[in-house]
Short mmCIF file of C-alpha atoms and ligand atoms in Angstrom, two decimals:
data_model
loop_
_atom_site.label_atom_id
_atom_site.label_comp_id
_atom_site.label_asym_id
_atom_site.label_seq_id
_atom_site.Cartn_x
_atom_site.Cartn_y
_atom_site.Cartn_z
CA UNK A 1 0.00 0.00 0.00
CA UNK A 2 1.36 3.66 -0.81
CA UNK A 3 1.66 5.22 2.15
CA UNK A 4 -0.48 8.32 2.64
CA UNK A 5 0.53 12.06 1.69
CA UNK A 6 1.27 13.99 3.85
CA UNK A 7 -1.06 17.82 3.27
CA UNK A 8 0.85 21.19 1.87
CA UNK A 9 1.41 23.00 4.74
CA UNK A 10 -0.19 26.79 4.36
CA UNK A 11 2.58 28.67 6.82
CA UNK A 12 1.16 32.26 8.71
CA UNK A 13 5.26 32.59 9.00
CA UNK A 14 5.93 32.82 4.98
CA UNK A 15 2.35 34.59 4.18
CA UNK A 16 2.44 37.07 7.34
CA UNK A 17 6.02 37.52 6.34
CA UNK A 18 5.28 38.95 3.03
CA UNK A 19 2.10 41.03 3.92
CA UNK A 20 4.28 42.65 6.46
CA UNK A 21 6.71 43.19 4.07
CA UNK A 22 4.20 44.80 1.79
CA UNK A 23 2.82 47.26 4.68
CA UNK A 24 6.47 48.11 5.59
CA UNK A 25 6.19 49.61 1.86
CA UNK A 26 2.93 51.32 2.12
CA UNK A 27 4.23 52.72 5.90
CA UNK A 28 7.78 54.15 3.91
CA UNK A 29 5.79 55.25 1.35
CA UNK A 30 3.60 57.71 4.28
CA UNK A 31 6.71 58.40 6.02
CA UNK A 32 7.82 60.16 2.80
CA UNK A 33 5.06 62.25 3.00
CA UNK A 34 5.44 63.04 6.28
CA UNK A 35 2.56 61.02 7.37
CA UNK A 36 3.69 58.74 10.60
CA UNK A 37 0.70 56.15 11.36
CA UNK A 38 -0.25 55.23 14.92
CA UNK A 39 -2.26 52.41 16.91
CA UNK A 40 -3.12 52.68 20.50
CA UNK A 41 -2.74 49.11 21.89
CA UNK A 42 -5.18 48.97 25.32
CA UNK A 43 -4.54 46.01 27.50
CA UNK A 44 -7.11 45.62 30.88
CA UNK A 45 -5.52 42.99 33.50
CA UNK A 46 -2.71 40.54 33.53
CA UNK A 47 -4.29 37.62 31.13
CA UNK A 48 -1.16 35.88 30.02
CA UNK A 49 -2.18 34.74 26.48
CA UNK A 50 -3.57 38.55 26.46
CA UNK A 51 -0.51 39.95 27.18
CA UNK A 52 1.56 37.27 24.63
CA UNK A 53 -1.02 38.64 21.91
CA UNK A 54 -0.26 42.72 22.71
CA UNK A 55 3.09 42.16 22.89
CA UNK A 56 3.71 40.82 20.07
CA UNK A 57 1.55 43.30 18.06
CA UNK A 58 3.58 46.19 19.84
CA UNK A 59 6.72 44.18 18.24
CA UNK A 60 5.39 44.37 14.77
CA UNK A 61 4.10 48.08 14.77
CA UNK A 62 7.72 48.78 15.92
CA UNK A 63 9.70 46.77 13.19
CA UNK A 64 7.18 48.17 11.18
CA UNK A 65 8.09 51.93 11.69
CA UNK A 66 3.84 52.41 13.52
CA UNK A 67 4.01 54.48 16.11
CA UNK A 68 2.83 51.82 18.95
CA UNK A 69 0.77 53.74 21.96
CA UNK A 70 0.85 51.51 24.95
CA UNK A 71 -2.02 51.61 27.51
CA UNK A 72 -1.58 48.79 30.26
CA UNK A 73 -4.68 49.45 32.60
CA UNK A 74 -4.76 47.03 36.17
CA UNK A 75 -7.26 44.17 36.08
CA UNK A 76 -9.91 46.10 38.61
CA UNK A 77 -9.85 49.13 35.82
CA UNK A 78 -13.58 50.77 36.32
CA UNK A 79 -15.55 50.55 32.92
CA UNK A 80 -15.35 54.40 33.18
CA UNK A 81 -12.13 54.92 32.96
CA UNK A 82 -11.39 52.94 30.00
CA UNK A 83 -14.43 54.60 28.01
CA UNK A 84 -12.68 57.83 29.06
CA UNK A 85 -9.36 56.68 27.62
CA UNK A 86 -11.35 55.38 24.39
CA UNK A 87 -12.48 59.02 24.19
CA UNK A 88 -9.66 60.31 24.33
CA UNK A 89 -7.65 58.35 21.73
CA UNK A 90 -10.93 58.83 19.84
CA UNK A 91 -9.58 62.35 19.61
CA UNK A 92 -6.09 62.16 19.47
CA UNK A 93 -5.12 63.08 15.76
CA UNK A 94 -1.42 60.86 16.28
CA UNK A 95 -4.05 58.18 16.74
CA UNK A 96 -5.09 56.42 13.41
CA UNK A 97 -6.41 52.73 15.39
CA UNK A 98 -7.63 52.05 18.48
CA UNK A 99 -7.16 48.12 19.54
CA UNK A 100 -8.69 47.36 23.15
CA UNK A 101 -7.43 43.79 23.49
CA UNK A 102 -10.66 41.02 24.49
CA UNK A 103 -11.69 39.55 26.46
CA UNK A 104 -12.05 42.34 28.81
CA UNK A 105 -12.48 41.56 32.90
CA UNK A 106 -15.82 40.21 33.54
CA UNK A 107 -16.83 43.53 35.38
CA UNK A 108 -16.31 45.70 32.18
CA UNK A 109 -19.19 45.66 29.42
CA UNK A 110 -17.44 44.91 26.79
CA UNK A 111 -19.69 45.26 23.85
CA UNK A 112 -20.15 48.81 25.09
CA UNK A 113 -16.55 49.74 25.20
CA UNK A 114 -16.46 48.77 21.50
CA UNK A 115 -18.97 50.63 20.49
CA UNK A 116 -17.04 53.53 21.87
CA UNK A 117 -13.99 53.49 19.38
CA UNK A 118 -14.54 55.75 16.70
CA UNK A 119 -15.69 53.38 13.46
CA UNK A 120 -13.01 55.01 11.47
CA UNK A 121 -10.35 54.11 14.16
CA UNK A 122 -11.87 50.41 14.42
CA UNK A 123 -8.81 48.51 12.95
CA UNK A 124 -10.37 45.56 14.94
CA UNK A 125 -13.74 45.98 12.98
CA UNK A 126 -15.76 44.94 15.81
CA UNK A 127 -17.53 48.32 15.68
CA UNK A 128 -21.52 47.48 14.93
CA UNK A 129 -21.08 50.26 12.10
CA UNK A 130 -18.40 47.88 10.13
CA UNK A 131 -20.01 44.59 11.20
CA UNK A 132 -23.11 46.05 9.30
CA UNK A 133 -20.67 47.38 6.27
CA UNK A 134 -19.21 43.78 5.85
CA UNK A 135 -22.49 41.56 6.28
CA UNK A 136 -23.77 45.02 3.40
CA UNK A 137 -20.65 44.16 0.99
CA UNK A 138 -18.96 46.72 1.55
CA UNK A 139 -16.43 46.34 3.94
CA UNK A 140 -14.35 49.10 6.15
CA UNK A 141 -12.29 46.85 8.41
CA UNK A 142 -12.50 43.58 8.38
CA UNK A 143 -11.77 41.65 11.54
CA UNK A 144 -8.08 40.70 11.62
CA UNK A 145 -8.48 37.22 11.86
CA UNK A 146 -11.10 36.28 9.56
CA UNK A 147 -9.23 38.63 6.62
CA UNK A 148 -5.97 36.52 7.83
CA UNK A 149 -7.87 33.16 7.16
CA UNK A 150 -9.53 34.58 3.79
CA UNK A 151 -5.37 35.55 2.57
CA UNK A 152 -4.31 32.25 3.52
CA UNK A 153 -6.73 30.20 1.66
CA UNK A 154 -6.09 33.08 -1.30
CA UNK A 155 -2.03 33.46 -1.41
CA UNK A 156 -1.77 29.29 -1.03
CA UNK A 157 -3.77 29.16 -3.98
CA UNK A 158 -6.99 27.87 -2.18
CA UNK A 159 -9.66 30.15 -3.79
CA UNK A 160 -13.59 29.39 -1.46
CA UNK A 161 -15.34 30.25 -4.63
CA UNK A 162 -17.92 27.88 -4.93
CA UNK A 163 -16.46 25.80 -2.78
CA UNK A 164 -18.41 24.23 0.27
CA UNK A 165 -16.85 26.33 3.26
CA UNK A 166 -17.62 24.76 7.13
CA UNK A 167 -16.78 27.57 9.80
CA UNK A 168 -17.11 25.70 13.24
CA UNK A 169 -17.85 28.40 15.99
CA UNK A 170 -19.87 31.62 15.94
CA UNK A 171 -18.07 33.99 18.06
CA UNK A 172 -18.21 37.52 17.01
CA UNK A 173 -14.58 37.75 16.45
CA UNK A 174 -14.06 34.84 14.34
CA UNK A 175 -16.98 32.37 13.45
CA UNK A 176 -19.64 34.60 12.43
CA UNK A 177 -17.16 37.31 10.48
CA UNK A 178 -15.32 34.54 8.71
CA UNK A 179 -18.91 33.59 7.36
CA UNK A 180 -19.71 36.58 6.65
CA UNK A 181 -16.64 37.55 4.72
CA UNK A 182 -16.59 34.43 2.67
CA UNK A 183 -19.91 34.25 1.83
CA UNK A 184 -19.79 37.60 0.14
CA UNK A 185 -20.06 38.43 -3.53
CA UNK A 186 -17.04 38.79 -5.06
CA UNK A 187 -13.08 38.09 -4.86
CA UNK A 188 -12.14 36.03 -2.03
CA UNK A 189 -15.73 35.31 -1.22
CA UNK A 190 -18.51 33.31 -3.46
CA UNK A 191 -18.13 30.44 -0.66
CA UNK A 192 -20.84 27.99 -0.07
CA UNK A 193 -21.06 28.79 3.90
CA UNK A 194 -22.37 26.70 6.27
CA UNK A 195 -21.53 27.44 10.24
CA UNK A 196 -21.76 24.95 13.09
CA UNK A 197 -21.93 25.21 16.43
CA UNK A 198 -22.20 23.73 19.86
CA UNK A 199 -26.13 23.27 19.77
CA UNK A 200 -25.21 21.73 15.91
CA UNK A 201 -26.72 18.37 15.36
CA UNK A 202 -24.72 15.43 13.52
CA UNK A 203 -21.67 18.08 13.32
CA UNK A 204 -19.64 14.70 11.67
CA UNK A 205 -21.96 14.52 8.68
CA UNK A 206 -21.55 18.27 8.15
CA UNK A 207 -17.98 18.46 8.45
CA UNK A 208 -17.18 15.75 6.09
CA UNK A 209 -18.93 17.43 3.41
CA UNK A 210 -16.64 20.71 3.71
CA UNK A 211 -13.67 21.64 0.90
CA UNK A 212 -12.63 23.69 3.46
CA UNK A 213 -12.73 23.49 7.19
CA UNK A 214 -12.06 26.41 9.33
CA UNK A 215 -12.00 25.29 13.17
CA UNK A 216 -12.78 28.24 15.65
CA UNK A 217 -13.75 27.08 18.82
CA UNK A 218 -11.34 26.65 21.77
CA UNK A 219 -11.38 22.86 22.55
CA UNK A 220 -7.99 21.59 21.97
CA UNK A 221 -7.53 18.79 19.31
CA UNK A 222 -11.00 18.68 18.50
CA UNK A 223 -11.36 17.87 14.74
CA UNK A 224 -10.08 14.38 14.24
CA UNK A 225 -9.45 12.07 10.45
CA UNK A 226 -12.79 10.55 10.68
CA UNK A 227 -14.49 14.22 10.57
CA UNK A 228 -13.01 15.37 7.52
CA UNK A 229 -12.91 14.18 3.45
CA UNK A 230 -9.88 13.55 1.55
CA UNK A 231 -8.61 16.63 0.15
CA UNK A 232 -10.23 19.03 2.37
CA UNK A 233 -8.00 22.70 3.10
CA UNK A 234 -8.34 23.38 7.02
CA UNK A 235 -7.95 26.50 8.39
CA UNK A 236 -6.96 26.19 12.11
CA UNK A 237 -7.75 28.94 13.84
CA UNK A 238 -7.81 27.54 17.61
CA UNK A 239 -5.17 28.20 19.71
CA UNK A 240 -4.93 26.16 22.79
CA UNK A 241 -2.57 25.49 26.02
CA UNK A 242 -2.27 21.83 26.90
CA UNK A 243 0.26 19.62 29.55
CA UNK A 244 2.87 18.46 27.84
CA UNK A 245 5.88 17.17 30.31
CA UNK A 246 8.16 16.95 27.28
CA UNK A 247 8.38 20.55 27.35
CA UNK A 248 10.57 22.40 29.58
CA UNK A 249 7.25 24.66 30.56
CA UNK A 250 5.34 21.20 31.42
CA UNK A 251 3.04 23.04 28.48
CA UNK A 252 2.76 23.27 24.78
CA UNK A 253 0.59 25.38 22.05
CA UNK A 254 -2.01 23.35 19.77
CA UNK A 255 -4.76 24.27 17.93
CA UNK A 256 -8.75 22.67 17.80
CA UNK A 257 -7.27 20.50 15.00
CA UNK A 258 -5.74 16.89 15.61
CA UNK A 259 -3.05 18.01 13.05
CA UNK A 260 -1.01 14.81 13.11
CA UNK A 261 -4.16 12.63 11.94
CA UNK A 262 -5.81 15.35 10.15
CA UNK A 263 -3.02 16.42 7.81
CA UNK A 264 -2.23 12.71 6.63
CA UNK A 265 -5.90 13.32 4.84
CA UNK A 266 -6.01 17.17 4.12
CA UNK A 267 -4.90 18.68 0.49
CA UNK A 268 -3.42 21.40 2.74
CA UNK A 269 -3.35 22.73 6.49
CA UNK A 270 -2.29 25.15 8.48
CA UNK A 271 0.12 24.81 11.86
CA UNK A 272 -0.10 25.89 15.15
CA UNK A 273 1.32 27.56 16.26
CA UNK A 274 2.91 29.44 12.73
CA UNK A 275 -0.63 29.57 11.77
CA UNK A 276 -3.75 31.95 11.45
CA UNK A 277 -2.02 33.63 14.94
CA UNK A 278 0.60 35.72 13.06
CA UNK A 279 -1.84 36.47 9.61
CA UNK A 280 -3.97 37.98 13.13
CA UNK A 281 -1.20 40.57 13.56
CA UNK A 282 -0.27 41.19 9.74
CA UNK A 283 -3.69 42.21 9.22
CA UNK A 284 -3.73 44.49 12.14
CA UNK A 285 -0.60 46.56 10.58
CA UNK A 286 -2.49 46.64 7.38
CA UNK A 287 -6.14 47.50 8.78
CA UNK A 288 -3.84 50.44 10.94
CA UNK A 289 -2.79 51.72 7.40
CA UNK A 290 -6.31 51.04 6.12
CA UNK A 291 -7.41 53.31 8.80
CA UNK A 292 -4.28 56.36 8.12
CA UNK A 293 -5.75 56.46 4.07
CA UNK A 294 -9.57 56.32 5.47
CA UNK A 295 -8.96 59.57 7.92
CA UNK A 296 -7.04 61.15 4.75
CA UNK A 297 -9.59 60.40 1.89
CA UNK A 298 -6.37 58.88 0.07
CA UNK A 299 -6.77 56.13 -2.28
CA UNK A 300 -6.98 52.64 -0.46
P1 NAD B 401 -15.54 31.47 21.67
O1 NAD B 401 -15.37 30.67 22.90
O2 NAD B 401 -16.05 32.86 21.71
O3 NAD B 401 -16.47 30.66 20.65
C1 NAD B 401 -16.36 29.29 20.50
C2 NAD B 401 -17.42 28.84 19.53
O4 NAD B 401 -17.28 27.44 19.35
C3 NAD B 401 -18.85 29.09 19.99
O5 NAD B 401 -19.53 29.77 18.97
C4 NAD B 401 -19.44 27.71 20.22
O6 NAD B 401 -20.79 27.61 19.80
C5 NAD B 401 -18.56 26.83 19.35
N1 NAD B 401 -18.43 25.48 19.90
C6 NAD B 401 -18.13 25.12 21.18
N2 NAD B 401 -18.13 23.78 21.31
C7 NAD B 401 -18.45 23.28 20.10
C8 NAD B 401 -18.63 21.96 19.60
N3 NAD B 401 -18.48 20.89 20.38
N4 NAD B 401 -18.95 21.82 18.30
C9 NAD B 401 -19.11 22.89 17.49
N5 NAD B 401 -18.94 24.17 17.92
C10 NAD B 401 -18.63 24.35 19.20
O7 NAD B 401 -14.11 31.39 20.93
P2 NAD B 401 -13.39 32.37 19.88
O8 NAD B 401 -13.07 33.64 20.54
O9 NAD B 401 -14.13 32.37 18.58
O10 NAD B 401 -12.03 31.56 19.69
C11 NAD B 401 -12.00 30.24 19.19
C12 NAD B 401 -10.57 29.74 19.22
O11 NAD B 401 -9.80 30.55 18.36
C13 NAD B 401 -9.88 29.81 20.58
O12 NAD B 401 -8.97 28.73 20.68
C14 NAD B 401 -9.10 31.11 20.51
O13 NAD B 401 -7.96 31.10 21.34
C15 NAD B 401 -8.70 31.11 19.07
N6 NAD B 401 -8.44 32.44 18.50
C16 NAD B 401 -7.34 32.56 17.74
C17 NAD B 401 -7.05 33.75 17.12
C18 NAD B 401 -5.85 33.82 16.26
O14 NAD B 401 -5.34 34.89 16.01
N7 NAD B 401 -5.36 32.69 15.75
C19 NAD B 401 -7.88 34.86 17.30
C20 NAD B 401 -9.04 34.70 18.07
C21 NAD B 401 -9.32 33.47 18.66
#
C-alpha cells in the first residue's frame, strides 16, 4: 500500500512575512510624505495569552516603523475609565487605530466599550457600524483574523469560490465574520457557507462534506481524520494550552485540530502555532494603514 501524503502545509510565518513586508512599503511610502501612522494598543488585567497577543503586536508596529501607543490598565480598571481613555484616543489626531485587546475583565461591558472606538479608528472591525458594512458588501475593516484566514486560503492558492466552506464556531470575532466575509459576492468570497456550532446536530456529517474546514472554537484537538474528506483545506484557527511534560514549561501550544491525523488526509493545512495567529497581527498593521488612508480620503 502507498503510504499516505502527507497535506501542503499553508505557513502564517511565509504569508504574514510577506504582507508585512508589503505594509512596511505602504508605511515608507507615508513616512515620505510626512505622514507617521499610529495604533493605540489597550490592554485591561494581567491575562497571560492577552498579554503574549499585545506584545507581540507592539513588536510588529515597531519593526514596522507604527508608532505603537501603549495603555496597560490594572485588572480592577472601572468601565469608566477605559471609556474615558477610548475618548480620548478617539480624539487624538497621532491616533489612526484604536485596539482594546478582548476579552475584557468580567466587570467591564465589553460590547459597550467597543462601540465607543470611533468606526473610522476600528482597525479591529468589531464596531456594529463595520459589522453592518461587511455583512452590506462593503467592507471598512475587516476583523483581523477572519481577513488573515480569507489571505491564507487566497495566497496558497486555495480560492472558497464555490467551494463548500464549514466555519465551526460563531463567536463575534471569528466564526460569524469569517462567514460573513466568505460568503460575500465577489473576490475572495462566493463560498458555499455553512456554520456549526455547539447546539449543531450530527456536526460529523456536516464536516465531512466541507472543501474547506475552518475550526474556531477553543477545545484543543477537537477535529479528528474521521471528521473530515480527503482533500479538504483546514484552516486552524484555535489556539490552545495543553500539559505536555516533554516541554521544559510542562506546556505546549495546539490548535482545535488533531493536526497529526488530520493532515495525513487534508490537500493542505495550516500549523499551530505558525498559523492563522501571526496572519492575526499582519492584518492588524495593514487594517492600521487602512485606517491612516480612510482619515485622509487617500486612495486605499
Ligand atoms: P468562543 O469561545 O467565543 O467561541 C467558541 C465557539 O465554538 C462558539 O460559537 C461555540 O458555539 C462553538 N463550539 C463550542 N463547542 C463546540 C462543539 N463541540 N462543536 C461545534 N462548535 C462548538 O471562541 P473564539 O473567541 O471564537 O475563539 C475560538 C478559538 O480561536 C480559541 O482557541 C481562541 O484562542 C482562538 N483564537 C485565535 C485567534 C488567532 O489569532 N489565531 C484569534 C481569536 C481566537
Amino acid at each position: 500500500m502507498a503510504p499516505a501524503k502527507s497535506a501542503a502545509l499553508i505557513s502564517g510565518k511565509e504569508l504574514s512575512e510577506a504582507i508585512v513586508r508589503e505594509v512596511g512599503e505602504e508605511v515608507a511610502s507615508l513616512k515620505s510624505k510626512d505622514i507617521h501612522p499610529g495604533l493605540a494598543v489597550v490592554l485591561v488585567g494581567s491575562d497571560p495569552a492577552s498579554q503574549v497577543y499585545v506584545r507581540n503586536k507592539r513588536r510588529t508596529c515597531d519593526a514596522l516603523g507604527i508608532r505603537s501607543f501603549a495603555f496597560d490598565l490594572p485588572e480592577n480598571c472601572t468601565e469608566k475609565r477605559l471609556l474615558t481613555l477610548v475618548t480620548k484616543l478617539n480624539a487624538d489626531p497621532a491616533v489612526n487605530g484604536i485596539l482594546v485587546q478582548v476579552p475584557l475583565p468580567k466587570h467591564i461591558n465589553e460590547q459597550k466599550v467597543l462601540n465607543a472606538i470611533d468606526p473610522i479608528k476600528d482597525v479591529d472591525g468589531f464596531h456594529p457600524m463595520n459589522v453592518g458594512k461587511l455583512l452590506n458588501g462593503e467592507p471598512s475593516f475587516v476583523p483581523c483574523t477572519p481577513a488573515g484566514c480569507q489571505e491564507m486560503l487566497m495566497r496558497s492558492g486555495n480560492d472558497p469560490a464555490g467551494k463548500h466552506v464549514v466555519v465551526l464556531g460563531r463567536s463575534n470575532i471569528v466564526g460569524k465574520p469569517i462567514a460573513a466575509l466568505l460568503m460575500q459576492k465577489g473576490k475572495g468570497g462566493d463560498a458555499t457557507v455553512t456554520v456549526c456550532h455547539s447546539r449543531t446536530q450530527n456536526l460529523e456529517a456536516i464536516t465531512k462534506q466541507a472543501d474547506i474546514l475552518i475550526a474556531a472554537i477553543g477545545i484543543p484537538l477537537f477535529v479528528k481524520a474521521n471528521m473530515v474528506k480527503s482533500g479538504v483545506v483546514v484552516i486552524d484557527v484555535g489556539i490552545n494550552r495543553i500539559p505536555d511534560a516533554s516541554k521544559a514549561s510542562g506546556t505546549r501550544l495546539v490548535g482545535d485540530v488533531d493536526f497529526d491525523t488530520v493532515s495525513k488526509k487534508a490537500k493542505a493545512i495550516t500549523p499551530v502555532p505558525g498559523g492563522v495567529g501571526l496572519m492575526t497581527i499582519a492584518m492588524l498593521m495593514k487594517n492600521t494603514v487602512r485606517a491612516v488612508k480612510l482619515q485622509r480620503r487617500m486612495k486605499l
